[in-house]
Amino acid sequence: MPDQRHASTLPQLLESAARDTSRGITFIGGSFLSYAELRECACRIAQGLRDGGTTPGERVLISAHDPENFFRAFWGCVLAGVVPCPVAPPADPSRWRTQLEHLRTLLGDPLMVVSKEHQGDLPEVGLRAVTVEELSHASAEHAQLHESAPDDLAVLMLTSGSTGSSKAVRLTHANLLAAQAGKAGALDLGPDDTSLNWISADHIAAIEANLLPMFNGADQVMATPATVLANPVEFLRLVAAHRVRVTFTPNFLFGQINQALAQHPVSPAELDLSHVRHIISGGEATVTGTVRAFLDALAPYGLREDVIVPAFGMTETCAGSVFNREFAARDQETEFPPLGRPVRGLRIRIVDGDGTVLASSDRPATAESGEVQLHGTMVTDGYFGNDEATAQAFTPDGWFRTGDLGRLDAEGRLTLVGRTKDSVIVNGVNYYSHDLEAVLDELDGVRRGRLAAFPIRPDGADSEQLAVAFVPAGDPADDSAVYRALVAIRSSTVMHWGFRPQLILPVAEEDIPRGNLGKVQRSRLRTAVETGALDAAVRRSDEVSTRFLGDYVAPEGDVEIALAAIYARVLNTEKVPTTASFFDLGGTSLDVLRLKLEIQTEFGIDGVPMSMLLQAPSVRALAVRLTAARSADAGSAYDPLVPLQVTGDGTPLFCVHPGLGEVLVFVNLAKYFTGERPFYALRARGFGQGESHFASFDDMVTTYVEAIRRTQPSGPYAVAGYSYGAAVAFEIAKRIEADGDEVKFVGVFNLPPSISGRMNEITFTDGAINLALFLELIAPADIEGLTATLRPLPEADQLAYLIDHAPKRRLIELDLTVEQFTTWVHLAQNMVHLGRSYEPSGTVDDVRVFYCTPLKGTKQEWLDHQLRHWDDFTRNPNRYIEVDGEHYTLMSPQHVQTFQATLRHELSLTLG
């Protein structure tokens, strides 16, 4: 038995594990770090914390971006006696600032530890910050380590609460080590049981996945979530390559692997999975049908049929604390298998609404379901700085209330049957309903306070899905308004939580059930969907969508069939009509990038031009383009116009690209115009193979005016431009007016009329760095150092340096090579060159100037001394409208929902 099994604190655990210098952690995409090396590094960081004035007991936030830097910092905190609290940016970036502000107050002005790579991503909220790299420079030779006691607070783990209201679960050294002993005993683990973790380090499962192999004296492998989620079969490859015997995954990954292997089979010779002992299934309900398909699919690879272990645990119980090792032998005929028995040191009881104990693990009995309550050495004693939440979480006699409904069978095995908390568990992540409802309630197509988000599980689904019921703000019989609300709800959900609702239901007010105190009863809504009571709302949603998207048209031929399957996969839906636009189906700017990668992989094409996806967004249109591209005389003429949204009877809006020439920035914005007015973007020339750059500013304006007139032969017109594009939009409006047509709306997105001064300041290096920043290849904090590094280098070497030092994950997401980056930089440089000689002249009727935080100076200075110069180029007074965000984030996911509402309001005032 390893010595570390006798440890009473985490420092003792690490010290014992470090005695075997051959064992340690393999970080995928990083290095191998023995436990001895990890301890030495942690000693340096502990001393760095002490040198910086951090004292035992203080709280320290650790950014959970990458596991290697995280666990170095985590153990440094543990050895220093300070309390680490893992934190990761939420899916919706707008919540990051609010969350950090909340944690600053809750934890008492904690220090923030972050990697140098992500230091520039931190919003300014007054937190002290230091990088892992800086702390690692301290000497470990005379490090003063803190002597912890078993009952000392060891770590704070955040719950997935709503914006700014996460609770911090208190976990002591004794809690964590009791959990390791319980798991090791329940799973019969030892030194040979190498483990794999890919769950993000801000989740308790990742902390436990680091501690448990140490406890057992075993090796461990750490990967990032993106490594697995980008290609689910990579999970199997990692398990095989590293001879992993124990790992963990929520049920949804089984389904994704089943689907991936069905589409792209892997030879059994490539994967040997015969050594796997346990794949623990937790985080969400285990679906027996999905798991059986997984086991059947992987039997040829040597995977034993008894490896799946359904489990249950919470942050408050140090993750998995209930395990079912009998699943293969007893439970493969059930829809959802029992979760098993509690580990040693944990007790379970089932309690009815009156507080009567119906059954317990001490006295198993088959009984009706009730609330699941827990008691044991691995259970938290409450929430840091939140006495109210702690009091609500525990019964008067000290049992923890899980918020889950369940029952125990006669053998003491736990089965969950529901939840008392209002949340949705999608792909193993817990999302709270009221969080999303607060966002969607602000949409102008939704009646305030008349919306509910709740979970459903369609037949055969591998994970819970989200449903949203809402009462339309206007006439429920107005198809256009209802459809616009459906699209807005879907788009806002994707940008806030990162996934699409399975159902969006327009309902009457009486269809949203409420209790005596007016609280929405979401469980009754779920029941209404399951029993068919809301089938009329489902039909209404389908009918309205069909009116705008058209009836379902099945794919024809191999190319359409393959594309339709890719569209459905990217959009996470069963099937797509071949004539509907990818964007009308819900595709976002990030989805376009994934679509591009999947098409290239499926068809064996080196590079699908982005213009092809933007200008032929339906399966049928894209199939024609791809087929033509395969012919010997392939080639398509440059067309600047990208139809991002073509429904609605209102005057179309034409938006001109920013100085980088691309229009992906408009994709998310365009969705909010669905059913109201068409939204077209104008894309620069030079992205396509063999395309020349514009010869002059006038050449660009002429090209864009001709494209606009081909689509809309007569006025009135509405044009707008983002940043550099505002100057182009102004010239377009002048040209159209000179031809005798009316331009009723000219929108300026945060740019003064004269751009030559700024263009003359931008060097080649500046332009390359600006593009890298826009593409999130670098952080704002890197700009100064990169500028000094790059300027002395030849231009080609500058671009190669930026690509070589960019995050590999981001390059894969963008499908970006140094050649493609070079093409883009040269196109952007051409834009700069054209702007250097541009000086505004003449006038238009008026402009709407939307302004936000500038690159330099204050917002008021920017407005007064720069933007108001537009008054010199209009015949009537202008409107200046303040909007959220900074220059580069004006239309990013965190601000697009408020920006679209403001822009659409201004358009309606002008155009009706």
mmCIF file with all atom_site columns, N, CA and C in Angstrom, residues 116-118 120 769 777-787:
data_model
loop_
_atom_site.group_PDB
_atom_site.id
_atom_site.type_symbol
_atom_site.label_atom_id
_atom_site.label_alt_id
_atom_site.label_comp_id
_atom_site.label_asym_id
_atom_site.label_entity_id
_atom_site.label_seq_id
_atom_site.pdbx_PDB_ins_code
_atom_site.Cartn_x
_atom_site.Cartn_y
_atom_site.Cartn_z
_atom_site.occupancy
_atom_site.B_iso_or_equiv
_atom_site.pdbx_formal_charge
_atom_site.auth_seq_id
_atom_site.auth_comp_id
_atom_site.auth_asym_id
_atom_site.auth_atom_id
_atom_site.pdbx_PDB_model_num
ATOM 1  N N  . LYS A 1 116 ? 0.848  33.527 -18.166 1.00 0.00 ? 116 LYS A N  1
ATOM 2  C CA . LYS A 1 116 ? 1.223  34.724 -18.925 1.00 0.00 ? 116 LYS A CA 1
ATOM 3  C C  . LYS A 1 116 ? 0.409  34.841 -20.205 1.00 0.00 ? 116 LYS A C  1
ATOM 4  N N  . GLU A 1 117 ? 0.097  33.702 -20.816 1.00 0.00 ? 117 GLU A N  1
ATOM 5  C CA . GLU A 1 117 ? -0.643 33.693 -22.078 1.00 0.00 ? 117 GLU A CA 1
ATOM 6  C C  . GLU A 1 117 ? -2.014 34.334 -21.934 1.00 0.00 ? 117 GLU A C  1
ATOM 7  N N  . HIS A 1 118 ? -2.651 34.167 -20.766 1.00 0.00 ? 118 HIS A N  1
ATOM 8  C CA . HIS A 1 118 ? -4.021 34.637 -20.588 1.00 0.00 ? 118 HIS A CA 1
ATOM 9  C C  . HIS A 1 118 ? -4.130 35.847 -19.666 1.00 0.00 ? 118 HIS A C  1
ATOM 10 N N  . GLY A 1 120 ? -3.623 38.930 -20.292 1.00 0.00 ? 120 GLY A N  1
ATOM 11 C CA . GLY A 1 120 ? -4.278 40.059 -20.949 1.00 0.00 ? 120 GLY A CA 1
ATOM 12 C C  . GLY A 1 120 ? -5.774 39.888 -21.108 1.00 0.00 ? 120 GLY A C  1
ATOM 13 N N  . ILE A 1 769 ? -0.166 42.559 -36.135 1.00 0.00 ? 769 ILE A N  1
ATOM 14 C CA . ILE A 1 769 ? -0.533 42.374 -34.726 1.00 0.00 ? 769 ILE A CA 1
ATOM 15 C C  . ILE A 1 769 ? -2.025 42.631 -34.532 1.00 0.00 ? 769 ILE A C  1
ATOM 16 N N  . LEU A 1 777 ? -5.274 35.294 -31.624 1.00 0.00 ? 777 LEU A N  1
ATOM 17 C CA . LEU A 1 777 ? -4.020 34.559 -31.630 1.00 0.00 ? 777 LEU A CA 1
ATOM 18 C C  . LEU A 1 777 ? -3.081 35.093 -30.554 1.00 0.00 ? 777 LEU A C  1
ATOM 19 N N  . ILE A 1 778 ? -3.314 36.316 -30.120 1.00 0.00 ? 778 ILE A N  1
ATOM 20 C CA . ILE A 1 778 ? -2.524 36.948 -29.068 1.00 0.00 ? 778 ILE A CA 1
ATOM 21 C C  . ILE A 1 778 ? -3.482 37.651 -28.113 1.00 0.00 ? 778 ILE A C  1
ATOM 22 N N  . ALA A 1 779 ? -2.953 38.056 -26.966 1.00 0.00 ? 779 ALA A N  1
ATOM 23 C CA . ALA A 1 779 ? -3.728 38.809 -25.984 1.00 0.00 ? 779 ALA A CA 1
ATOM 24 C C  . ALA A 1 779 ? -3.300 40.275 -26.022 1.00 0.00 ? 779 ALA A C  1
ATOM 25 N N  . PRO A 1 780 ? -4.181 41.192 -25.605 1.00 0.00 ? 780 PRO A N  1
ATOM 26 C CA . PRO A 1 780 ? -3.804 42.609 -25.596 1.00 0.00 ? 780 PRO A CA 1
ATOM 27 C C  . PRO A 1 780 ? -2.514 42.892 -24.829 1.00 0.00 ? 780 PRO A C  1
ATOM 28 N N  . ALA A 1 781 ? -2.257 42.124 -23.776 1.00 0.00 ? 781 ALA A N  1
ATOM 29 C CA . ALA A 1 781 ? -1.050 42.361 -22.983 1.00 0.00 ? 781 ALA A CA 1
ATOM 30 C C  . ALA A 1 781 ? 0.224  42.023 -23.754 1.00 0.00 ? 781 ALA A C  1
ATOM 31 N N  . ASP A 1 782 ? 0.099  41.257 -24.849 1.00 0.00 ? 782 ASP A N  1
ATOM 32 C CA . ASP A 1 782 ? 1.285  40.854 -25.626 1.00 0.00 ? 782 ASP A CA 1
ATOM 33 C C  . ASP A 1 782 ? 1.737  41.918 -26.613 1.00 0.00 ? 782 ASP A C  1
ATOM 34 N N  . ILE A 1 783 ? 0.892  42.909 -26.872 1.00 0.00 ? 783 ILE A N  1
ATOM 35 C CA . ILE A 1 783 ? 1.138  43.806 -28.000 1.00 0.00 ? 783 ILE A CA 1
ATOM 36 C C  . ILE A 1 783 ? 2.472  44.528 -27.891 1.00 0.00 ? 783 ILE A C  1
ATOM 37 N N  . GLU A 1 784 ? 2.743  45.125 -26.735 1.00 0.00 ? 784 GLU A N  1
ATOM 38 C CA . GLU A 1 784 ? 3.969  45.926 -26.596 1.00 0.00 ? 784 GLU A CA 1
ATOM 39 C C  . GLU A 1 784 ? 5.217  45.076 -26.816 1.00 0.00 ? 784 GLU A C  1
ATOM 40 N N  . GLY A 1 785 ? 5.275  43.910 -26.170 1.00 0.00 ? 785 GLY A N  1
ATOM 41 C CA . GLY A 1 785 ? 6.442  43.046 -26.320 1.00 0.00 ? 785 GLY A CA 1
ATOM 42 C C  . GLY A 1 785 ? 6.587  42.506 -27.729 1.00 0.00 ? 785 GLY A C  1
ATOM 43 N N  . LEU A 1 786 ? 5.465  42.121 -28.344 1.00 0.00 ? 786 LEU A N  1
ATOM 44 C CA . LEU A 1 786 ? 5.514  41.600 -29.710 1.00 0.00 ? 786 LEU A CA 1
ATOM 45 C C  . LEU A 1 786 ? 5.971  42.652 -30.698 1.00 0.00 ? 786 LEU A C  1
ATOM 46 N N  . THR A 1 787 ? 5.503  43.881 -30.505 1.00 0.00 ? 787 THR A N  1
ATOM 47 C CA . THR A 1 787 ? 5.902  44.962 -31.412 1.00 0.00 ? 787 THR A CA 1
ATOM 48 C C  . THR A 1 787 ? 7.412  45.121 -31.425 1.00 0.00 ? 787 THR A C  1
#
